[in-house]
PDB file of C-alpha atoms in Angstrom:
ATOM      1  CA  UNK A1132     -42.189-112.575  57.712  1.00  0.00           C
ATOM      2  CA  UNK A1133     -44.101-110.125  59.881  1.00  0.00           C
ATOM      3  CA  UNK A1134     -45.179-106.949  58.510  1.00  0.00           C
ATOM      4  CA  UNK A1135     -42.841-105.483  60.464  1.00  0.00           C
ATOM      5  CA  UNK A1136     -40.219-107.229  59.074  1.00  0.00           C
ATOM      6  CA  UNK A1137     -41.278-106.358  55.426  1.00  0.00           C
ATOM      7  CA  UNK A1138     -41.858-102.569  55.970  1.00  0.00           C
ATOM      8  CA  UNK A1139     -38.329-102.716  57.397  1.00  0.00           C
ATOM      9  CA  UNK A1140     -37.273-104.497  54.058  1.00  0.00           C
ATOM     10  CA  UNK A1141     -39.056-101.647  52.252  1.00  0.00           C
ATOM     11  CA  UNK A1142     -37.481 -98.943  53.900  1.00  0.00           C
ATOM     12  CA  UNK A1143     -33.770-100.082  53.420  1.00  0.00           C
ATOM     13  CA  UNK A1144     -34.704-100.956  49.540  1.00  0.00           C
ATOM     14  CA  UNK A1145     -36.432 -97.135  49.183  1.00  0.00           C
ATOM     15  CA  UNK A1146     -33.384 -96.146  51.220  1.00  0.00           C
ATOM     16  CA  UNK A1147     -31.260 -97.570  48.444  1.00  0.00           C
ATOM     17  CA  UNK A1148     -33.372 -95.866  45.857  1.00  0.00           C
ATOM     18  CA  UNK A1149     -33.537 -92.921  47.287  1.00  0.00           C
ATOM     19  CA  UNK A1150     -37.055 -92.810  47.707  1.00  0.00           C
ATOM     20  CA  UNK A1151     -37.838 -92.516  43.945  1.00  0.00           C
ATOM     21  CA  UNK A1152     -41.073 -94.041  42.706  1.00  0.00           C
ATOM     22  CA  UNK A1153     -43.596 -93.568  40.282  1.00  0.00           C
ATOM     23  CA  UNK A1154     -47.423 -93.681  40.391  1.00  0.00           C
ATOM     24  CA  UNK A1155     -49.307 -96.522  37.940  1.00  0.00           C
ATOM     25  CA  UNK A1156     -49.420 -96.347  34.090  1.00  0.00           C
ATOM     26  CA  UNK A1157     -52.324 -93.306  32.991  1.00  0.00           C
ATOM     27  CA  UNK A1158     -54.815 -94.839  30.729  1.00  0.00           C
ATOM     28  CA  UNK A1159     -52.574 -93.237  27.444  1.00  0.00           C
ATOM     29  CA  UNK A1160     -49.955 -95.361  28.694  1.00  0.00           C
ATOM     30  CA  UNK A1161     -47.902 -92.961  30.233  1.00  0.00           C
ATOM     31  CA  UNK A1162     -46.542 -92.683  34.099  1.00  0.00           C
ATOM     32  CA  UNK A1163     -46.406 -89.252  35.903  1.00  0.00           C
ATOM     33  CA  UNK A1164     -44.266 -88.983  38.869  1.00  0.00           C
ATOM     34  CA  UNK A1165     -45.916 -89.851  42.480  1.00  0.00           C
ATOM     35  CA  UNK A1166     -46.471 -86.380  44.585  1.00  0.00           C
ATOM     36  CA  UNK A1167     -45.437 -87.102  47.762  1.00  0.00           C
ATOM     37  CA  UNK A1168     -45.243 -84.091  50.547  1.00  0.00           C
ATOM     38  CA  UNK A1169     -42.957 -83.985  53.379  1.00  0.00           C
ATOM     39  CA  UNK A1170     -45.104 -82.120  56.514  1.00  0.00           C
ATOM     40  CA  UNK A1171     -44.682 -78.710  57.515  1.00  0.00           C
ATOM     41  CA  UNK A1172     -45.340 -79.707  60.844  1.00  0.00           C
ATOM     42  CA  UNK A1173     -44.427 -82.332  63.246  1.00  0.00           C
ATOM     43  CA  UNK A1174     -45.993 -81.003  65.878  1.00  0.00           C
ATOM     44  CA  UNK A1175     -47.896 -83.608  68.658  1.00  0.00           C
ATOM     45  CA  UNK A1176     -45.555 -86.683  67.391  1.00  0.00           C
ATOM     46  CA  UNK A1177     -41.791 -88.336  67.762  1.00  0.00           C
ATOM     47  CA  UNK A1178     -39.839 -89.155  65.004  1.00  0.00           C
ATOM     48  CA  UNK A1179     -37.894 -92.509  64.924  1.00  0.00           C
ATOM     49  CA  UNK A1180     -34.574 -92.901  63.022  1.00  0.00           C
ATOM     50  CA  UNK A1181     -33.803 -96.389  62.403  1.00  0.00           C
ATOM     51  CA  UNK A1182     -29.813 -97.536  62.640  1.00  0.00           C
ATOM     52  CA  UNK A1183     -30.311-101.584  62.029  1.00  0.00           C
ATOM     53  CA  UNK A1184     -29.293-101.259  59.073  1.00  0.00           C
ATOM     54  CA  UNK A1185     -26.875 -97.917  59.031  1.00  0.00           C
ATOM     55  CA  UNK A1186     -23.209 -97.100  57.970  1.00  0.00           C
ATOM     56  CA  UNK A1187     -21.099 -94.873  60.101  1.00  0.00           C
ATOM     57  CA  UNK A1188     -18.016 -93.539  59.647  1.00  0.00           C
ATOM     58  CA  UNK A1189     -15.972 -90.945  61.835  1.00  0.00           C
ATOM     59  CA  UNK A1190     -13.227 -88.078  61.104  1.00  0.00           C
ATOM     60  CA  UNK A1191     -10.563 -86.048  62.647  1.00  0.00           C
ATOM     61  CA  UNK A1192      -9.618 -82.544  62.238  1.00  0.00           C
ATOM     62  CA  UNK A1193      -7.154 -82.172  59.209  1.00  0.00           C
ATOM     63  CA  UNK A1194      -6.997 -80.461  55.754  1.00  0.00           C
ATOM     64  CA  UNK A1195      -8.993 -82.359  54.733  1.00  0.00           C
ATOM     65  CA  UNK A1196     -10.844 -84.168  57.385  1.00  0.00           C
ATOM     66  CA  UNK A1197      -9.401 -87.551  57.753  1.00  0.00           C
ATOM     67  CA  UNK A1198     -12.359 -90.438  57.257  1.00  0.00           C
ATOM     68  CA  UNK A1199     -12.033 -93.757  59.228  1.00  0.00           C
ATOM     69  CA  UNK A1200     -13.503 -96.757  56.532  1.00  0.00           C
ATOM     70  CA  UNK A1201     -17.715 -97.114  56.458  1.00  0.00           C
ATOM     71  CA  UNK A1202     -18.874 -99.552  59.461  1.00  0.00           C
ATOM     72  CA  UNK A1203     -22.049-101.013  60.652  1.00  0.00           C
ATOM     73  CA  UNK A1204     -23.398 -99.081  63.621  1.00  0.00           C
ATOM     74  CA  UNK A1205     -23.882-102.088  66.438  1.00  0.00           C
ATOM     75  CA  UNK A1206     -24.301 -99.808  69.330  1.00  0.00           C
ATOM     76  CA  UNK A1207     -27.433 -98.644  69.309  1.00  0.00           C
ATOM     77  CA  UNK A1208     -30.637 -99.337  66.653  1.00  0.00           C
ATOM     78  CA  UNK A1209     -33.291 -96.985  67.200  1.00  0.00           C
ATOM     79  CA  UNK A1210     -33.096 -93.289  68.378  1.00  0.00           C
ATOM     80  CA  UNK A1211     -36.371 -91.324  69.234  1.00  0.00           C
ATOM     81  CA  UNK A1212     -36.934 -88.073  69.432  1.00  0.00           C
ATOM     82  CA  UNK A1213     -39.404 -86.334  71.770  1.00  0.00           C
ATOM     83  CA  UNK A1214     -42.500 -85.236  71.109  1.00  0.00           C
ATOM     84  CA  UNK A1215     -42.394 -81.812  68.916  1.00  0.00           C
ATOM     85  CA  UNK A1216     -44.321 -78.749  69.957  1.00  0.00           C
ATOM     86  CA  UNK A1217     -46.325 -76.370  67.613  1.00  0.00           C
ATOM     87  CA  UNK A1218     -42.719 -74.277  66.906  1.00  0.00           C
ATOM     88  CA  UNK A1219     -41.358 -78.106  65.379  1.00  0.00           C
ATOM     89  CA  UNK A1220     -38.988 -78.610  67.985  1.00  0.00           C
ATOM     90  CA  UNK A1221     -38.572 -80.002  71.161  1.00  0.00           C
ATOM     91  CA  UNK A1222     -35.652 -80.740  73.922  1.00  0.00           C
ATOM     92  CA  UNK A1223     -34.889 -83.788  75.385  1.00  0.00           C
ATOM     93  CA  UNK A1224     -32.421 -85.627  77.534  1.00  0.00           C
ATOM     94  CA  UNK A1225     -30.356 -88.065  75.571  1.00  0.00           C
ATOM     95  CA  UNK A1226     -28.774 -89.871  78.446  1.00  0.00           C
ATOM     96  CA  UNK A1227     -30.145 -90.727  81.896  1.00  0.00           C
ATOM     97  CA  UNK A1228     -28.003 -88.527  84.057  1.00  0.00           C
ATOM     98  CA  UNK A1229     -27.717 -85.687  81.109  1.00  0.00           C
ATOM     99  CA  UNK A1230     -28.082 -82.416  82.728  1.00  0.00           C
ATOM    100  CA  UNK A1231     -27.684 -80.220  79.423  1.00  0.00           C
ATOM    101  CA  UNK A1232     -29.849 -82.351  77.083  1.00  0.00           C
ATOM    102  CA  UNK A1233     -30.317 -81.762  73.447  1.00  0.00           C
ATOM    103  CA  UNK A1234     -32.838 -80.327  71.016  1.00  0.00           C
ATOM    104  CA  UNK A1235     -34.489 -81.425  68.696  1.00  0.00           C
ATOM    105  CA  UNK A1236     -35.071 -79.507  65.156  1.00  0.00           C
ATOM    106  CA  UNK A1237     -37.976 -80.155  62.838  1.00  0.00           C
ATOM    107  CA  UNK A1238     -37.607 -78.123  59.019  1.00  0.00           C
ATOM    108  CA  UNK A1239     -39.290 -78.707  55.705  1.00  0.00           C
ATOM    109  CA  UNK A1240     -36.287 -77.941  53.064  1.00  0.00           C
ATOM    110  CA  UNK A1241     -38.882 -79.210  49.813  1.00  0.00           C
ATOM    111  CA  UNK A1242     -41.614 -81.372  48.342  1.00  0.00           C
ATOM    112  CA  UNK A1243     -40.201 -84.427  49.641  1.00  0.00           C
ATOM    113  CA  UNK A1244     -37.409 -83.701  51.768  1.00  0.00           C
ATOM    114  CA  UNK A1245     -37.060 -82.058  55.656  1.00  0.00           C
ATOM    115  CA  UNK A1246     -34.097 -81.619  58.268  1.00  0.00           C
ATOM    116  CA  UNK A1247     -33.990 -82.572  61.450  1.00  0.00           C
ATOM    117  CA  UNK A1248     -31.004 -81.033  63.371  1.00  0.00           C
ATOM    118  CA  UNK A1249     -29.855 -82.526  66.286  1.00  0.00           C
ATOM    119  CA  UNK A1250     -28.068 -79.582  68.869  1.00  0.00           C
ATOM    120  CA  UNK A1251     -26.117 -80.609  71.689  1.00  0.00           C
ATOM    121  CA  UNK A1252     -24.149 -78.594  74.200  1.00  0.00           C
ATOM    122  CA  UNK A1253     -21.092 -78.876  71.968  1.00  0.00           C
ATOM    123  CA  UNK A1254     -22.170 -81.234  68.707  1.00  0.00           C
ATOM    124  CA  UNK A1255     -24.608 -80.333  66.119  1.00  0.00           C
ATOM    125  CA  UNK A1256     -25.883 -83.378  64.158  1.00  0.00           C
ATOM    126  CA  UNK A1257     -28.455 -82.459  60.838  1.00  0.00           C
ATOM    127  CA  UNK A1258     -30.488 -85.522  59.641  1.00  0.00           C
ATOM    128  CA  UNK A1259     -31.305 -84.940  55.582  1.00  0.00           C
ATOM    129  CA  UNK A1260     -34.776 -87.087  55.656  1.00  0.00           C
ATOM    130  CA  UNK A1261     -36.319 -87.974  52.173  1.00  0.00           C
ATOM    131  CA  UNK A1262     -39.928 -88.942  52.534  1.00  0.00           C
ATOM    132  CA  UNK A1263     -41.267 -92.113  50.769  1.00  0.00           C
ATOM    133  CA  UNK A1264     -44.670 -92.184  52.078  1.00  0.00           C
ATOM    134  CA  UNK A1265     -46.582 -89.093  54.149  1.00  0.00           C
ATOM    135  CA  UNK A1266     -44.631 -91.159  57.515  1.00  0.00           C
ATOM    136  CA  UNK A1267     -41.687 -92.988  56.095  1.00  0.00           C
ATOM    137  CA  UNK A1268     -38.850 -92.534  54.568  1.00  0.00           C
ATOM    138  CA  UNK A1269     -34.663 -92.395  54.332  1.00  0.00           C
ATOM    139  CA  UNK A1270     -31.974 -90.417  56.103  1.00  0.00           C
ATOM    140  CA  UNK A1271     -28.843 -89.914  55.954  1.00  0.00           C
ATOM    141  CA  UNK A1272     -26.980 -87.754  58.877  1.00  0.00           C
ATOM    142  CA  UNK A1273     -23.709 -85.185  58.974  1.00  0.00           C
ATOM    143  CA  UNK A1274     -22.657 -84.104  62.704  1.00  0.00           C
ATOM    144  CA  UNK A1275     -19.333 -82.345  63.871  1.00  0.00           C
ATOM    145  CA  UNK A1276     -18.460 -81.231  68.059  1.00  0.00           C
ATOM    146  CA  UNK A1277     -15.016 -80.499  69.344  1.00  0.00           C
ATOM    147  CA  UNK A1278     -12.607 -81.547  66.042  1.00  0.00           C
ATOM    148  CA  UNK A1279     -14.577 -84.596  65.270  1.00  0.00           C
ATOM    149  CA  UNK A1280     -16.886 -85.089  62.378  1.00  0.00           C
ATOM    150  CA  UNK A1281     -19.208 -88.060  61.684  1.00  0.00           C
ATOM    151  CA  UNK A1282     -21.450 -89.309  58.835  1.00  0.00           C
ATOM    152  CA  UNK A1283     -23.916 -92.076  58.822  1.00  0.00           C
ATOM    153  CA  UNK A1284     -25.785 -93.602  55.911  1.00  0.00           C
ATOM    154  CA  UNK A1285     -28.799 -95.917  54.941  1.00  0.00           C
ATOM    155  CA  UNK A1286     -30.993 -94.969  58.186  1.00  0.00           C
ATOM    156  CA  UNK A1287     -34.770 -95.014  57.585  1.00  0.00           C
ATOM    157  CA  UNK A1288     -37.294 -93.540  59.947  1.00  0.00           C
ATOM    158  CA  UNK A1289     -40.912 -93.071  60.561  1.00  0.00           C
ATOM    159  CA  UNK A1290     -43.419 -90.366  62.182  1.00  0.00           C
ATOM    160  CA  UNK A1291     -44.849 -92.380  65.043  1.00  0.00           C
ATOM    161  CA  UNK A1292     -48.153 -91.030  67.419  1.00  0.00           C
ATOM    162  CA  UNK A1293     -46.988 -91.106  71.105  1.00  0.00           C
TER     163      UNK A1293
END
């Protein structure tokens, strides 16, 4: 197994946990929870949400919103973001041909946890990220444009260097 392969494995099991770990036994015995900070900043590097091993599911206007069943994603497997800027966001084109483009959204929300928000021209999409490591970690996403809704589950994603 490459290490590729087993930081992949570690993701989608942290992914599964939520992220939740502890640091090593103190010398009384006891463990104290592991620290771990999500960045205030993103700026100078991409951000790379992982689908390989996602869930998505999609819904229709209604009271309430009508959910298709959970289904692997199998049409696409990786989605990166540009590179963010000093303000934590930055706009790219999502399509080759894609006049409008989209922007990217970079926020801290707590110790361990940040949004990134997706806007379109007419679709929002909001990625809740839970940090395992300083550069890893789980996502989930929530998105809605022009009466449809979508959810996806079990992505992981990393802060990558351009």
């Amino acid at each position: 197994m490459t290490t590729k392969h087993i930081l992949t494995a570690l993701l989608v099991a942290a992914a599964a946990t939520s992220c939740t770990t502890t640091a090593p036994k103190t010398t009384s015995g006891t463990r104290q929870p592991r620290v771990l900070e999500s960045p205030d900043s993103v700026a100078g590097q991409k951000i790379e949400l992982d689908f390989r091993f996602a869930k998505h599911r999609e819904g229709y206007d209604g009271q309430p919103i009508q959910w298709e069943a959970w289904q692997r994603i199998t049409d696409k497997t990786v989605e990166t973001t540009g590179v963010f800027g000093t303000n934590n966001e930055c706009d790219t084109k999502r399509f080759p041909g894609d006049d409008e483009g989209a922007k990217w959204i970079y926020k801290k929300t707590g110790e361990a946890t940040a949004e990134l928000t997706l806007e379109g021209w007419e679709s929002i999409t909001t990625y809740k990220l839970d940090f395992c490591t300083q550069t890893l970690g789980a996502a989930e996403s929530s998105g809605a444009g022009e009466g449809m809704f979508w959810q996806s589950k079990d992505i992981t994603f990393k802060l990558v260097q351009p």
